[in-house]
Every structure is written in C-alpha cells, then in structure tokens.
Coordinates of C-alpha atoms in Angstrom, one line a residue:
M10 CA 24.0 -72.7 65.6
L11 CA 26.2 -70.4 67.7
R12 CA 25.5 -67.5 65.4
R13 CA 21.8 -67.6 66.4
W14 CA 22.7 -67.1 70.1
T15 CA 22.4 -63.7 71.6
F16 CA 25.3 -62.1 73.5
A17 CA 23.6 -62.9 76.8
Q18 CA 23.1 -66.5 75.9
R19 CA 26.8 -66.7 75.0
V20 CA 27.8 -65.2 78.3
G21 CA 25.6 -67.6 80.2
A22 CA 27.1 -70.5 78.4
G23 CA 30.6 -69.2 79.3
L24 CA 29.6 -68.9 83.0
S25 CA 28.4 -72.5 82.9
V26 CA 31.7 -73.7 81.4
C27 CA 33.7 -71.7 84.0
L28 CA 31.6 -73.1 86.8
L29 CA 32.2 -76.7 85.6
A30 CA 36.0 -76.1 85.1
G31 CA 36.2 -74.5 88.6
L32 CA 34.5 -77.6 90.2
I33 CA 37.0 -79.9 88.4
L34 CA 40.0 -77.8 89.5
L35 CA 38.7 -77.6 93.0
A36 CA 38.2 -81.3 93.1
T37 CA 41.8 -81.8 91.9
L38 CA 43.2 -79.5 94.6
V39 CA 41.2 -81.3 97.3
F40 CA 42.5 -84.6 96.1
A41 CA 46.1 -83.3 96.0
A42 CA 45.7 -81.9 99.6
H43 CA 44.4 -85.2 100.8
T44 CA 47.3 -87.1 99.2
L45 CA 49.8 -84.8 101.0
T46 CA 48.3 -85.4 104.4
V47 CA 48.5 -89.1 103.9
D48 CA 51.9 -89.3 102.3
D49 CA 54.5 -86.7 103.2
G50 CA 56.9 -87.8 100.5
A51 CA 54.4 -87.2 97.7
L52 CA 54.9 -83.4 97.9
F53 CA 57.4 -83.4 95.2
H54 CA 55.4 -85.7 93.0
H55 CA 52.3 -83.4 93.1
V56 CA 54.0 -80.0 93.0
A57 CA 53.2 -79.7 89.3
D58 CA 49.6 -80.7 89.8
I59 CA 49.2 -78.2 92.7
L60 CA 50.7 -75.3 90.7
A61 CA 48.6 -76.2 87.7
G62 CA 45.5 -76.2 89.9
L63 CA 46.3 -72.9 91.5
L64 CA 47.1 -71.4 88.1
G65 CA 43.8 -72.7 86.7
L66 CA 41.9 -71.5 89.7
G67 CA 43.4 -68.0 89.3
A68 CA 42.5 -68.0 85.6
L69 CA 39.0 -69.1 86.5
V70 CA 38.6 -66.3 89.0
A71 CA 39.9 -63.8 86.4
L72 CA 37.5 -65.2 83.8
V73 CA 34.6 -64.9 86.3
M74 CA 35.5 -61.3 87.0
V75 CA 35.6 -60.6 83.3
L76 CA 32.2 -62.2 82.7
R77 CA 30.8 -60.4 85.8
N78 CA 31.9 -57.0 84.3
A79 CA 30.3 -58.0 81.0
L80 CA 27.0 -59.1 82.7
G81 CA 26.8 -55.9 84.8
P82 CA 26.0 -53.5 82.0
M83 CA 23.7 -56.1 80.4
H84 CA 21.8 -56.4 83.7
A85 CA 21.6 -52.6 84.1
E86 CA 20.4 -52.3 80.5
A87 CA 17.7 -54.9 81.0
V88 CA 16.5 -53.2 84.2
Q89 CA 16.5 -49.9 82.4
S90 CA 14.6 -51.3 79.4
E91 CA 12.0 -52.8 81.7
Q92 CA 11.6 -49.5 83.5
R93 CA 11.2 -47.7 80.2
L94 CA 8.6 -50.2 79.1
H95 CA 6.6 -49.7 82.3
L96 CA 7.0 -45.9 81.9
F97 CA 5.9 -46.1 78.3
M98 CA 2.9 -48.3 79.1
D99 CA 1.9 -46.1 82.0
G100 CA 2.5 -42.8 80.1
V101 CA 0.4 -43.6 77.0
S102 CA -3.1 -42.8 78.1
D103 CA -4.8 -42.5 74.7
Y104 CA -4.1 -46.0 73.7
A105 CA -4.7 -49.4 75.3
L106 CA -1.5 -51.5 75.3
C107 CA -1.5 -55.1 76.4
F108 CA 0.5 -58.3 75.8
L109 CA -1.2 -61.6 75.2
E110 CA -0.1 -65.2 75.5
P111 CA -0.4 -67.3 72.3
D112 CA -3.7 -68.6 73.6
G113 CA -5.1 -65.1 74.1
T114 CA -4.5 -64.8 77.9
V115 CA -3.7 -61.2 79.0
S116 CA -0.2 -61.1 80.5
C117 CA 0.4 -57.3 80.7
W118 CA -2.0 -54.4 81.0
S119 CA -1.3 -50.7 80.6
T120 CA -2.7 -47.7 82.4
G121 CA -4.2 -46.5 79.1
A122 CA -6.0 -49.8 78.8
E123 CA -7.3 -49.4 82.3
R124 CA -8.6 -45.9 81.5
L125 CA -10.2 -46.9 78.2
T126 CA -11.9 -50.1 79.3
G127 CA -12.4 -49.7 83.1
W128 CA -10.6 -53.0 83.7
T129 CA -7.7 -52.8 86.1
S130 CA -4.5 -54.9 85.8
S131 CA -5.5 -57.1 88.7
D132 CA -8.9 -57.7 87.0
I133 CA -7.8 -58.6 83.6
V134 CA -4.4 -60.2 83.8
G135 CA -4.8 -63.9 83.6
Q136 CA -8.1 -63.7 81.8
R137 CA -8.8 -64.4 78.1
V138 CA -9.0 -61.3 75.9
E139 CA -12.5 -62.5 74.8
V140 CA -14.0 -60.6 77.8
L141 CA -13.2 -57.4 75.8
H142 CA -15.2 -58.4 72.8
V143 CA -18.9 -58.2 72.2
P144 CA -20.9 -61.5 72.6
D145 CA -21.6 -61.7 68.9
A146 CA -17.9 -61.6 68.0
V147 CA -17.1 -64.2 70.7
A148 CA -19.9 -66.5 69.4
H149 CA -18.4 -66.3 65.9
E150 CA -14.9 -66.9 67.4
L151 CA -13.7 -63.7 65.9
P152 CA -10.9 -63.0 68.5
A153 CA -9.3 -66.4 67.9
S154 CA -9.6 -65.9 64.1
H155 CA -7.8 -62.5 64.5
R156 CA -4.9 -64.2 66.4
E157 CA -4.5 -66.9 63.9
R158 CA -4.4 -64.4 61.1
A159 CA -2.0 -62.1 62.9
A160 CA 0.3 -65.1 63.6
R161 CA 0.2 -66.0 59.9
E162 CA 0.6 -62.4 58.6
R163 CA 2.7 -61.1 61.5
R164 CA 0.3 -58.2 62.1
L165 CA -3.4 -57.4 61.7
Q166 CA -5.3 -54.1 61.8
S167 CA -9.0 -54.3 62.4
E168 CA -12.0 -52.3 63.6
G169 CA -15.0 -53.4 65.7
W170 CA -17.0 -53.1 68.8
R171 CA -15.3 -53.6 72.2
M172 CA -16.8 -54.0 75.7
R173 CA -16.0 -52.0 78.8
K174 CA -16.2 -53.3 82.3
D175 CA -19.6 -51.5 82.9
G176 CA -21.1 -53.2 79.8
S177 CA -20.9 -50.2 77.5
R178 CA -19.5 -50.4 74.0
F179 CA -17.0 -48.4 72.0
W180 CA -15.8 -48.7 68.4
A181 CA -12.1 -49.7 68.5
E182 CA -9.3 -49.6 66.0
T183 CA -6.8 -52.4 66.9
L184 CA -3.4 -53.4 65.8
L185 CA -2.4 -56.9 66.7
T186 CA 1.3 -57.8 66.2
A187 CA 2.7 -61.3 66.6
L188 CA 5.9 -61.7 68.7
Y189 CA 8.3 -64.3 67.6
A190 CA 11.6 -65.5 69.2
E191 CA 14.7 -65.8 67.2
G192 CA 14.1 -69.4 66.7
G193 CA 10.7 -68.7 65.1
T194 CA 8.6 -69.7 68.1
L195 CA 5.5 -67.7 68.8
Q196 CA 5.9 -65.9 72.1
G197 CA 2.6 -64.1 72.1
F198 CA 0.9 -60.9 70.8
A199 CA 1.2 -57.2 71.4
E200 CA -2.2 -55.4 71.0
V201 CA -2.6 -51.6 70.6
T202 CA -6.2 -50.3 70.8
R203 CA -7.7 -46.9 70.6
D204 CA -11.3 -45.6 70.8
I205 CA -12.4 -44.1 67.5
T206 CA -16.1 -44.0 68.3
E207 CA -16.3 -40.2 67.8
R208 CA -14.4 -40.3 64.5
K209 CA -16.6 -43.2 63.3
R210 CA -19.7 -41.3 64.3
T211 CA -18.4 -38.2 62.5
E212 CA -17.8 -40.2 59.4
R213 CA -21.2 -41.7 59.5
M214 CA -22.8 -38.3 60.0
Q215 CA -20.9 -36.9 57.1
A216 CA -21.9 -39.8 54.9
L217 CA -25.5 -39.2 56.1
L218 CA -25.4 -35.6 55.1
A219 CA -24.0 -36.5 51.7
E220 CA -26.8 -39.0 51.2
A221 CA -29.3 -36.4 52.3
G222 CA -28.1 -34.1 49.5
R223 CA -28.9 -36.9 47.1
V224 CA -32.2 -38.0 48.6
L225 CA -33.8 -34.7 49.7
Q226 CA -34.8 -33.3 46.4
P227 CA -37.7 -30.8 46.3
Q228 CA -39.1 -32.4 43.1
A229 CA -40.2 -35.4 45.2
G230 CA -42.9 -33.5 47.1
A231 CA -43.4 -32.9 50.8
K232 CA -44.8 -36.3 51.7
E233 CA -42.0 -38.2 49.8
L234 CA -39.4 -35.9 51.4
G235 CA -40.7 -36.7 54.9
N236 CA -40.6 -40.5 54.3
A237 CA -37.1 -40.2 52.8
L238 CA -35.9 -38.2 55.8
T239 CA -37.1 -40.7 58.4
R240 CA -35.8 -43.7 56.4
L241 CA -32.5 -41.9 56.1
C242 CA -32.1 -41.8 59.9
V243 CA -33.2 -45.4 60.6
P244 CA -31.2 -47.5 61.5
E245 CA -28.1 -45.4 60.8
V246 CA -28.5 -42.9 63.7
A247 CA -31.8 -44.0 65.3
D248 CA -33.9 -47.1 66.0
A249 CA -37.1 -45.0 65.5
C250 CA -37.6 -41.6 63.8
V251 CA -40.8 -39.5 63.7
L252 CA -41.3 -36.3 61.7
Y253 CA -43.9 -34.0 63.2
L254 CA -45.6 -31.4 61.1
P255 CA -47.9 -28.5 62.2
D256 CA -51.6 -28.5 61.6
G257 CA -54.6 -26.5 62.8
Q258 CA -54.8 -28.3 66.1
G259 CA -51.1 -28.5 67.0
V260 CA -48.7 -31.1 65.6
R261 CA -49.2 -34.4 63.9
P262 CA -46.9 -37.2 62.8
G263 CA -46.1 -36.8 59.1
A264 CA -43.7 -39.7 58.6
V265 CA -42.6 -42.6 60.8
A266 CA -39.7 -45.1 60.4
C267 CA -38.8 -47.9 62.8
A268 CA -36.0 -50.5 62.6
D269 CA -38.6 -53.1 63.7
A270 CA -41.6 -53.3 61.3
A271 CA -43.7 -55.0 64.0
T272 CA -43.0 -52.3 66.5
Q273 CA -43.8 -49.6 63.9
A274 CA -47.4 -50.9 63.6
R275 CA -47.9 -50.3 67.3
L276 CA -46.6 -46.8 67.3
W277 CA -49.4 -45.0 65.6
E278 CA -51.9 -45.2 68.5
P279 CA -49.6 -43.3 70.9
L280 CA -48.4 -41.0 68.1
M281 CA -51.9 -39.8 67.3
R282 CA -52.3 -38.2 70.7
R283 CA -51.9 -34.4 70.6
P284 CA -49.0 -33.3 72.8
S285 CA -49.2 -29.8 74.4
Q286 CA -46.7 -27.0 74.1
D287 CA -45.8 -27.2 77.9
E288 CA -44.6 -30.8 77.9
P289 CA -41.3 -32.1 76.5
G290 CA -41.6 -33.3 72.9
P291 CA -42.2 -32.1 69.4
A292 CA -44.9 -29.5 70.3
R293 CA -42.6 -27.6 72.6
V294 CA -39.7 -27.9 70.2
M295 CA -41.8 -26.4 67.4
H296 CA -43.1 -23.7 69.7
T297 CA -39.7 -22.7 71.1
G298 CA -37.5 -23.5 68.0
R299 CA -34.9 -25.1 70.3
A300 CA -33.7 -28.7 70.3
E301 CA -34.3 -31.0 73.3
R302 CA -31.9 -33.9 74.2
F303 CA -32.2 -36.7 76.7
A304 CA -28.7 -38.2 76.6
E305 CA -29.4 -41.2 78.9
V306 CA -32.8 -42.6 79.8
D307 CA -33.7 -45.5 82.1
P308 CA -36.6 -47.3 80.4
D309 CA -37.9 -48.4 83.9
R310 CA -37.7 -44.9 85.4
L311 CA -38.4 -42.1 82.9
P312 CA -37.4 -38.6 83.8
S313 CA -40.0 -36.8 85.9
S314 CA -40.7 -34.2 83.1
V315 CA -41.5 -37.1 80.7
S316 CA -43.3 -39.6 82.9
D317 CA -46.6 -37.8 82.8
S318 CA -46.4 -36.5 79.2
T319 CA -47.9 -37.7 76.0
C320 CA -44.7 -39.2 74.7
A321 CA -44.2 -41.4 77.9
E322 CA -46.3 -44.2 76.5
L323 CA -44.3 -44.1 73.2
W324 CA -41.0 -44.2 75.1
R325 CA -42.2 -47.1 77.3
A326 CA -43.4 -49.1 74.3
L327 CA -40.1 -48.7 72.6
G328 CA -37.8 -48.9 75.6
V329 CA -36.1 -45.7 74.8
R330 CA -32.7 -45.1 76.2
S331 CA -31.8 -41.8 74.5
A332 CA -33.9 -39.2 72.7
L333 CA -33.2 -36.2 70.5
S334 CA -35.7 -33.7 69.0
V335 CA -34.7 -30.9 66.7
P336 CA -36.8 -28.3 64.9
L337 CA -36.8 -27.8 61.1
V338 CA -36.2 -24.1 60.7
V339 CA -35.8 -22.0 57.5
D340 CA -35.9 -18.2 57.4
N341 CA -37.0 -18.1 61.1
R342 CA -40.0 -20.3 60.3
V343 CA -40.4 -23.7 62.0
L344 CA -41.7 -26.2 59.5
G345 CA -41.7 -29.3 61.8
A346 CA -39.7 -31.3 64.3
L347 CA -37.6 -34.4 63.8
C348 CA -37.5 -36.8 66.8
L349 CA -34.9 -39.5 67.0
L350 CA -35.3 -42.4 69.5
S351 CA -32.6 -44.9 70.5
T352 CA -33.3 -48.2 72.2
R353 CA -29.7 -49.6 72.2
P354 CA -27.7 -49.4 75.4
H355 CA -24.5 -48.2 73.6
R356 CA -26.2 -45.5 71.5
H357 CA -26.6 -42.2 73.4
Y358 CA -27.1 -38.8 71.8
G359 CA -24.4 -36.2 72.7
A360 CA -23.6 -32.7 71.6
V361 CA -21.9 -33.9 68.4
D362 CA -25.0 -35.9 67.4
Q363 CA -27.2 -32.9 68.1
A364 CA -25.0 -30.6 65.9
F365 CA -25.1 -33.1 63.0
I366 CA -28.8 -33.7 63.2
E367 CA -29.5 -29.9 63.4
E368 CA -27.5 -29.6 60.1
L369 CA -29.5 -32.4 58.6
S370 CA -32.8 -30.8 59.8
A371 CA -31.8 -27.5 58.3
R372 CA -31.2 -29.2 54.9
A373 CA -34.5 -31.0 55.2
A374 CA -36.3 -27.8 56.1
L375 CA -34.9 -26.1 53.1
A376 CA -35.9 -29.0 50.8
L377 CA -39.4 -29.0 52.3
D378 CA -39.7 -25.2 51.8
N379 CA -38.5 -25.6 48.2
A380 CA -40.9 -28.4 47.6
R381 CA -43.7 -26.1 48.8
L382 CA -42.6 -23.3 46.5
L383 CA -42.2 -25.7 43.6
A384 CA -45.7 -27.1 44.2
A385 CA -47.1 -23.5 44.2
T386 CA -45.1 -22.7 41.1
Q387 CA -46.3 -25.8 39.3
N388 CA -49.9 -25.0 40.3
A389 CA -49.5 -21.4 38.9
L390 CA -48.0 -22.8 35.7
E391 CA -50.8 -25.3 35.3
L392 CA -53.2 -22.4 35.8
I393 CA -51.4 -20.4 33.1
G394 CA -51.5 -23.5 30.8
V395 CA -55.2 -23.9 31.3
A396 CA -55.8 -20.2 30.8
A397 CA -53.6 -20.2 27.6
H398 CA -55.4 -23.2 26.3
D399 CA -58.8 -21.7 26.9
L400 CA -57.8 -18.4 25.3
G401 CA -56.4 -20.1 22.2
T402 CA -59.8 -21.0 20.6
P403 CA -61.6 -17.6 20.9
L404 CA -58.4 -15.9 19.8
S405 CA -58.0 -17.9 16.7
S406 CA -61.7 -17.2 15.9
L407 CA -61.1 -13.5 16.4
Q408 CA -58.1 -13.5 14.1
L409 CA -60.2 -15.2 11.3
R410 CA -63.0 -12.7 11.7
L411 CA -60.7 -9.7 11.6
R412 CA -59.1 -11.0 8.5
R413 CA -62.4 -11.7 6.9
V414 CA -63.7 -8.2 7.8
R415 CA -60.5 -6.6 6.4
L416 CA -60.8 -8.5 3.1
Q417 CA -64.5 -7.7 2.8
C418 CA -64.2 -4.0 3.6
A419 CA -61.1 -3.3 1.4
P420 CA -62.8 -2.7 -2.0
A421 CA -65.7 -0.7 -0.7
D422 CA -63.7 1.5 1.7
A423 CA -60.6 2.1 -0.2
Q424 CA -61.2 5.9 0.1
D425 CA -60.9 5.5 3.9
P426 CA -57.4 4.1 4.6
R427 CA -57.8 4.6 8.3
L428 CA -60.3 1.7 8.5
R429 CA -57.9 -0.6 6.6
E430 CA -55.0 0.4 8.8
G431 CA -57.0 -0.1 11.9
L432 CA -58.0 -3.6 10.8
L433 CA -54.4 -4.5 10.0
L434 CA -53.3 -3.2 13.3
A435 CA -56.0 -5.1 15.2
E436 CA -55.1 -8.3 13.2
D437 CA -51.4 -7.8 14.0
E438 CA -52.2 -7.4 17.7
T439 CA -54.3 -10.6 17.7
K440 CA -51.4 -12.4 16.1
R441 CA -49.0 -11.2 18.7
L442 CA -51.4 -12.1 21.4
G443 CA -51.9 -15.5 19.9
Q444 CA -48.1 -16.0 19.8
L445 CA -47.9 -15.0 23.5
V446 CA -50.7 -17.5 24.3
H447 CA -48.8 -20.3 22.6
N448 CA -45.6 -19.3 24.4
L449 CA -47.3 -19.4 27.7
L450 CA -48.8 -22.8 26.9
D451 CA -45.3 -24.1 25.9
L452 CA -43.8 -22.6 29.0
S453 CA -46.4 -24.4 31.2
R454 CA -45.7 -27.7 29.5
L455 CA -41.9 -27.2 29.6
S456 CA -41.8 -26.2 33.3
G457 CA -44.2 -29.0 34.3
G458 CA -42.2 -31.6 32.4
R459 CA -45.3 -32.5 30.3
L460 CA -43.9 -31.6 26.8
V461 CA -44.2 -34.6 24.5
L462 CA -42.9 -34.3 21.0
E463 CA -45.1 -35.7 18.2
A464 CA -42.4 -36.5 15.6
R465 CA -43.8 -37.1 12.1
P466 CA -42.2 -37.0 8.6
M467 CA -42.0 -33.4 7.4
D468 CA -40.0 -31.1 5.1
L469 CA -38.3 -28.2 6.9
A470 CA -37.9 -26.2 3.7
E471 CA -41.6 -26.4 3.1
L472 CA -42.3 -25.2 6.6
A473 CA -39.9 -22.3 6.1
H474 CA -41.9 -21.2 3.0
E475 CA -45.2 -21.6 4.9
V476 CA -44.0 -19.5 7.8
A477 CA -42.7 -16.8 5.5
A478 CA -46.0 -16.7 3.6
R479 CA -47.9 -16.1 7.0
H480 CA -45.6 -13.2 7.8
E481 CA -45.9 -11.3 4.4
D482 CA -48.2 -8.7 5.8
Q483 CA -46.0 -8.2 8.9
A484 CA -42.9 -7.9 6.7
A485 CA -44.6 -5.4 4.4
A486 CA -45.7 -3.3 7.4
A487 CA -42.1 -3.4 8.8
G488 CA -40.6 -2.5 5.4
C489 CA -38.6 -5.8 5.3
A490 CA -38.0 -8.0 2.3
L491 CA -38.6 -11.5 3.6
T492 CA -36.9 -14.2 1.5
V493 CA -36.4 -18.0 1.9
H494 CA -33.3 -19.7 0.5
A495 CA -33.7 -23.5 0.4
R496 CA -31.7 -25.3 -2.3
S497 CA -33.3 -28.7 -1.7
A498 CA -35.8 -30.4 0.5
A499 CA -34.8 -30.9 4.2
R500 CA -36.7 -34.0 5.2
G501 CA -36.8 -35.7 8.6
R502 CA -38.9 -36.8 11.6
W503 CA -39.7 -33.8 13.8
D504 CA -42.6 -32.2 15.6
R505 CA -44.0 -29.9 13.0
Q506 CA -46.1 -27.8 15.4
R507 CA -43.1 -27.1 17.7
L508 CA -40.7 -26.3 14.9
D509 CA -43.3 -24.0 13.4
R510 CA -43.3 -22.2 16.8
V511 CA -39.4 -22.0 16.7
L512 CA -39.4 -20.5 13.2
T513 CA -42.3 -18.2 13.9
N514 CA -40.5 -16.7 17.0
L515 CA -37.3 -16.2 15.1
V516 CA -38.9 -14.6 12.1
S517 CA -41.1 -12.4 14.2
N518 CA -38.1 -11.2 16.2
A519 CA -36.1 -10.5 13.0
L520 CA -39.0 -8.4 11.5
K521 CA -39.4 -6.6 14.9
F522 CA -35.8 -5.6 15.4
G523 CA -34.7 -5.3 11.7
R524 CA -37.3 -2.8 10.4
G525 CA -36.6 -1.5 7.0
Q526 CA -33.9 -4.1 6.3
P527 CA -34.1 -7.4 4.5
V528 CA -34.7 -10.7 6.5
E529 CA -33.4 -13.9 5.1
V530 CA -34.3 -17.5 6.0
H531 CA -31.8 -20.2 5.0
V532 CA -32.3 -24.0 5.1
N533 CA -29.3 -26.3 4.3
V534 CA -28.8 -30.0 4.6
D535 CA -25.4 -31.5 5.6
E536 CA -25.4 -35.1 4.4
H537 CA -22.1 -35.9 6.0
S538 CA -23.0 -34.9 9.6
H539 CA -26.7 -35.8 9.1
R540 CA -27.9 -32.4 10.4
V541 CA -30.2 -29.8 9.0
Q542 CA -29.2 -26.2 9.5
M543 CA -31.8 -23.5 9.5
S544 CA -30.8 -19.8 10.1
V545 CA -32.8 -16.5 10.3
R546 CA -30.7 -13.4 9.6
D547 CA -31.7 -9.7 9.9
H548 CA -29.6 -6.5 9.3
G549 CA -30.8 -4.5 12.2
A550 CA -29.0 -2.9 15.2
G551 CA -27.5 -6.2 16.4
I552 CA -27.0 -7.6 19.9
P553 CA -24.1 -6.6 22.2
A554 CA -21.6 -9.4 23.0
E555 CA -22.2 -9.3 26.8
A556 CA -26.0 -9.7 26.2
Q557 CA -25.7 -12.7 24.0
Q558 CA -24.8 -14.9 27.0
R559 CA -28.1 -14.4 28.7
L560 CA -30.2 -14.1 25.5
F561 CA -31.9 -17.5 25.8
T562 CA -32.7 -17.3 29.5
R563 CA -36.3 -16.9 30.8
F564 CA -37.8 -13.4 31.0
E565 CA -34.6 -11.8 29.5
R566 CA -34.9 -8.9 27.1
V567 CA -31.8 -7.5 25.6
T568 CA -33.3 -4.8 23.4
T569 CA -32.7 -1.2 24.3
D570 CA -36.0 -0.2 22.7
S571 CA -38.5 0.0 25.6
R572 CA -41.4 0.3 23.1
A573 CA -40.7 -3.2 21.7
P574 CA -43.3 -5.5 23.3
G575 CA -42.6 -8.9 24.8
F576 CA -41.9 -10.7 28.0
G577 CA -38.6 -12.3 27.2
L578 CA -40.1 -15.8 26.7
G579 CA -39.7 -16.3 23.0
L580 CA -36.0 -17.2 22.7
Y581 CA -36.1 -19.2 25.9
I582 CA -38.9 -21.4 24.5
V583 CA -37.1 -21.6 21.2
R584 CA -34.0 -23.0 22.9
Q585 CA -36.1 -25.5 24.9
L586 CA -37.9 -26.8 21.9
V587 CA -34.8 -27.1 19.8
E588 CA -32.9 -29.0 22.6
A589 CA -36.0 -31.2 23.0
H590 CA -35.4 -32.3 19.4
G591 CA -31.7 -33.0 20.2
G592 CA -30.6 -29.9 18.4
T593 CA -28.7 -26.7 19.2
I594 CA -29.2 -23.0 18.6
R595 CA -26.6 -20.3 18.5
V596 CA -26.5 -16.6 17.7
H597 CA -23.9 -14.5 15.8
S598 CA -24.3 -10.8 16.1
R599 CA -22.3 -7.6 16.0
P600 CA -23.6 -4.1 16.8
G601 CA -24.7 -2.4 13.7
E602 CA -24.4 -5.5 11.5
G603 CA -27.6 -7.4 12.5
S604 CA -28.1 -10.8 14.0
E605 CA -28.2 -14.4 12.8
F606 CA -29.8 -17.2 14.7
T607 CA -28.8 -20.7 13.6
V608 CA -30.7 -23.9 14.5
E609 CA -29.1 -27.3 13.8
L610 CA -31.3 -30.4 14.0
P611 CA -30.2 -34.0 13.6
F612 CA -31.8 -36.5 11.3
T613 CA -31.3 -40.1 10.2
Q614 CA -31.0 -41.4 6.7
E615 CA -33.9 -43.7 7.3
A616 CA -36.1 -40.8 8.6
Q617 CA -35.2 -38.8 5.4
E618 CA -36.1 -41.7 3.1
E619 CA -39.3 -42.3 5.0
T620 CA -40.3 -38.6 4.8
G621 CA -39.5 -38.6 1.0
N622 CA -41.8 -41.6 0.5
V623 CA -44.6 -40.0 2.5
I624 CA -44.3 -36.7 0.6
R625 CA -44.2 -38.4 -2.8
A626 CA -47.2 -40.6 -1.9

C-alpha cells in the first residue's frame, strides 16, 4: 500500500507522526516538571525521563527541520507547475482548453476558450459543458455519452457543431481525455477544442468540385446540366439555388432547387418577375460579369439596395440570411448566373465560399458551352446522315444505269475506246462517291451513338470472295492482281453489311496505294482462340512508322500523294465497326514493302454451328 503513495503523501504522513510524537514528549516533560515542583526529592528519580524527553524533543525538532527542507522544494515546484499551467492555458490562443468535473461541470477555462467561444471564465466556470453544444446534441444526450465513452476508453476524439455565446455555431474538433488518480478514481476530464470550420468547408467544397466533375457532363444536355448544378449545391452549400439564363427579354430562371419542397413550389411566382440590370441580382451579375455577395442579411431589415428590388420578395419568402451570385463565364462570354441563398443563421458566405463557387461556376459554364457545341455537332451529323441517306438511292440507280450503258455500248463502239474509258471512269467515280456516302452515313450513326449491329449467321470467306468480285474492274484498272486465300469457311454471327463496309474500305485502299502490285486477301480461322483473322495486304510504298499511330483517327490522311482522293474517314470507320463487333484491327507496314491490315473477330462455337446449319439448309 505504501508503494502507491507519492513522495508528498509520505512526507505528510511523516509530519503527522512527528507532530504526534512531539505532543507525547511535550506532555511527558510537562508531567516531569509538575512532579519536580511538588516533590523536590524526585529530581534524581526523573533525571533519566527529563533527559530522554529533551533528547527526543531535539530529535523531533531536527526531523521537522529535515521535513521542512524537503517540503520547501516541493512547494516551490508545485507553485511553479501551477504558474506554468496558467501560462500555458493563457498562451494557447488557437485552442480552447478546459477542465471538467466528472459530471461535466466546467472547473477551469483558458484564454483560448474565451476567445473561441466568447464565454469568459466567470461566465462558464460552474456551469455544465452542455451550454457549448447545439440543442439537438443536448436533446440526444450526446455530451454525456461522450464523457462516458471517454471515461471507458481513456480518451475520445470527435467532431461536431459547438455554440458560441452569441448563438453562432462553429464546427469543432474535440479531444476529451479522462483524468484518473493513482487509485483509479475518475477526477474529471481535460477537453481540447479547436475551430475547424474553414477546413471542413474547404473539404466540402473540394468534394463538391470532384462531384461536379462527375455530374456535369456535356452529353447530358443544357437543361439536365442546369438541374444537376442546382441539385449539387442544395443542401450542401445552399438552402436554395437558382440558375438564371439569358433570353431575349433579359434573364429567366433555368433551374431551381430548394431544400424544402413546399417552399420550392412558392418560389416560381417571384422568380418569374424580370429583374433589371440596375438592381442587385442575376441581371446585374450577368451584365457586369462580376459576383455579388451579401455576407450577413437580416430577414426583417433587408439592405437598402435590395429592399425595393425584384428579389426582395424572394428573400422575404425564404428568410434569406446570406446570398451569393456568381456569373457563369467562358471565353469572356457570360452564359448565366448562379444564385445561392442561405436561410441558416450559422451559414454565411465569405470570400472562401465565393472563390469555390466561382470555380464551380467556371466548370459549369464550360460544361454548358460544350453541351451547346455537342448539340450543334449532333445536329450537323444528323443532317449529314439524312443527306447521305437521301443521296444513297439515286446514286445506286446512277451506278446501275452507267453499268448498263457501258455493257450495251461496248460491242457497237469498240472502235471508239474513249467512250468505254469515259463510262468506266464515270462508273468508278460513282462507286467512290457511293463509298463516301456510306462512310458519311456510318460516321453520323457512330457519332450519334445510333449504330445498331444486325448480327446474323454468315460466312466471312464467302464475303471476301464477293467483295473481290466487285472490285475486279478497279483492280484491272489499277494493274493489280487481286486474289483471295481462304482455306475453309469462316462462319459466325456478324453484321454482314458492316463487315462488307470494312472489307470494301481495306480493299479499295490497297488498290489505290498499291497500283501495279498484287493485292492479297487472307481469311483464316483459329479454333483454339475462337477468332477469325482477315487480312488485306498490298505491296505498295508502305506507311511510315510515325504515321501508323494516327492512321485510324478521324480525318487523318497519311499518304504523301496529294492526288489520292479521300477525307480520311475510311480507316476511322473501319476501326469503329470492327470494335463494335468486339474485334481488333492492326497494321504492319514498312516503307517500300507495302502494308498489311489485319482484322480479328471473335466467334463462338455455337454461332459457327448455327451458321453452318443455315448455309447447308
């Protein structure tokens, strides 16, 4: 038991024993002195007692001096420690330091706590710490729960709202440490609190910007973007949010979000009133391109500049306590204005909020502008698709008529080769024009996301022979020997029309750039990997290595022959159609050795058997 005593406790016990022994010795000396005064002959009988008492008293005095010397440094150290504690509590101004009794009563209050909360030491000492917590937390007995948990786990770190003396709130990070005596008795708690409202606000804004990057996609369209933007701000940074867009008569609300659905229904009537450019609000923000911020607003007494404006009715209906309006600007063009309204007493928009909302508005403006450009592009692509579709029918009819005329005129006009050559040239040009029309139609469908594959049983080797037969005249005109190498049937479920387009583009390119050299088409089936490999090889000039990386991009032409016609769409469309089938395409080429384009398409054994049954039937 003695081992658990502190040094001070042991010295105190020693002093108590010395005091008791001194009283006993003093009583003995007084009794001996009284005996001597009564009986003079008793001196010799009490000499030993008197000497022993004097010796004991001297020893007691010496012991008291020793203990006094031992207690002196301890007292000085205690005074110094207390002074250091007060200096520490008064010197730390960024943290609130306080000591609590086991029941939560505040017993010590630092200068930092006074600066942070507004409560002075005389105001708060003796009160329960619950006065620093918001009413919801007190109603759920959260402070008492935190003390119980800290007493059980020795320490507890938490975050939550705290109240200042003026009623305002701040987001606090608190470390609550239980203080135990050596005997294991709970003496109270030490609480360290700091205001992390700005840090928490920054984290929320950063999370908001990250979420904006995911939500604000131009593919959604302008209306959907506006709704997503306002929903993104409510209730995270605002209780109501309105996106204003320009129209012919000024500005109009394009999207509205409110934390209270019942309140949102009442907002449309004041929102539909047209604000002027001279009064505060979205019209002036869009006109000037500068943000407007009202950090603190008294709902009962609106600012003089707002009280007579169009937005005054809206502010009164909501009970606005803070407002922020920022323009949506991209390339020095103002696309709209984002208005944030706060009705909570503890939420006021400051410079940091304005900086984050301006960044959010810049991203939203860019997304809106991209959505506009994307919509215009899609409209242009749809127009191209409609035009290509309408051109396809008369162009096919023209090709058939030219072929019929060429065949009818050939025997009778053999003596005039210019007529036959002209008809062949016209027929080749119509074929090239027809291929371009089909490419434009596929480009429109691919860019608009409307390409739907019609997979049916087919034989890829049969298709290769069919395409080669259609290009016999072009091969003869180019001086190329066009051959197809297919050892066996290559059956599967694919879109025949799209693969016809793929093979037609590859063979046409090979005949165009490999003039005078043979062109070979190979079709092979790999049963182990369940893939069909189709390659088209020419022996022309080849493609430089640096150009092969951009070969399949849109509008890219890598030929050095400026006379070679084309828009750089063929190989781009080939790649898109192949990848739509789940396949891949690659090129192998060296300058002077020609080029080989290889297409690999997957197939299943069931699809191959189904195709075989269909063909045999």
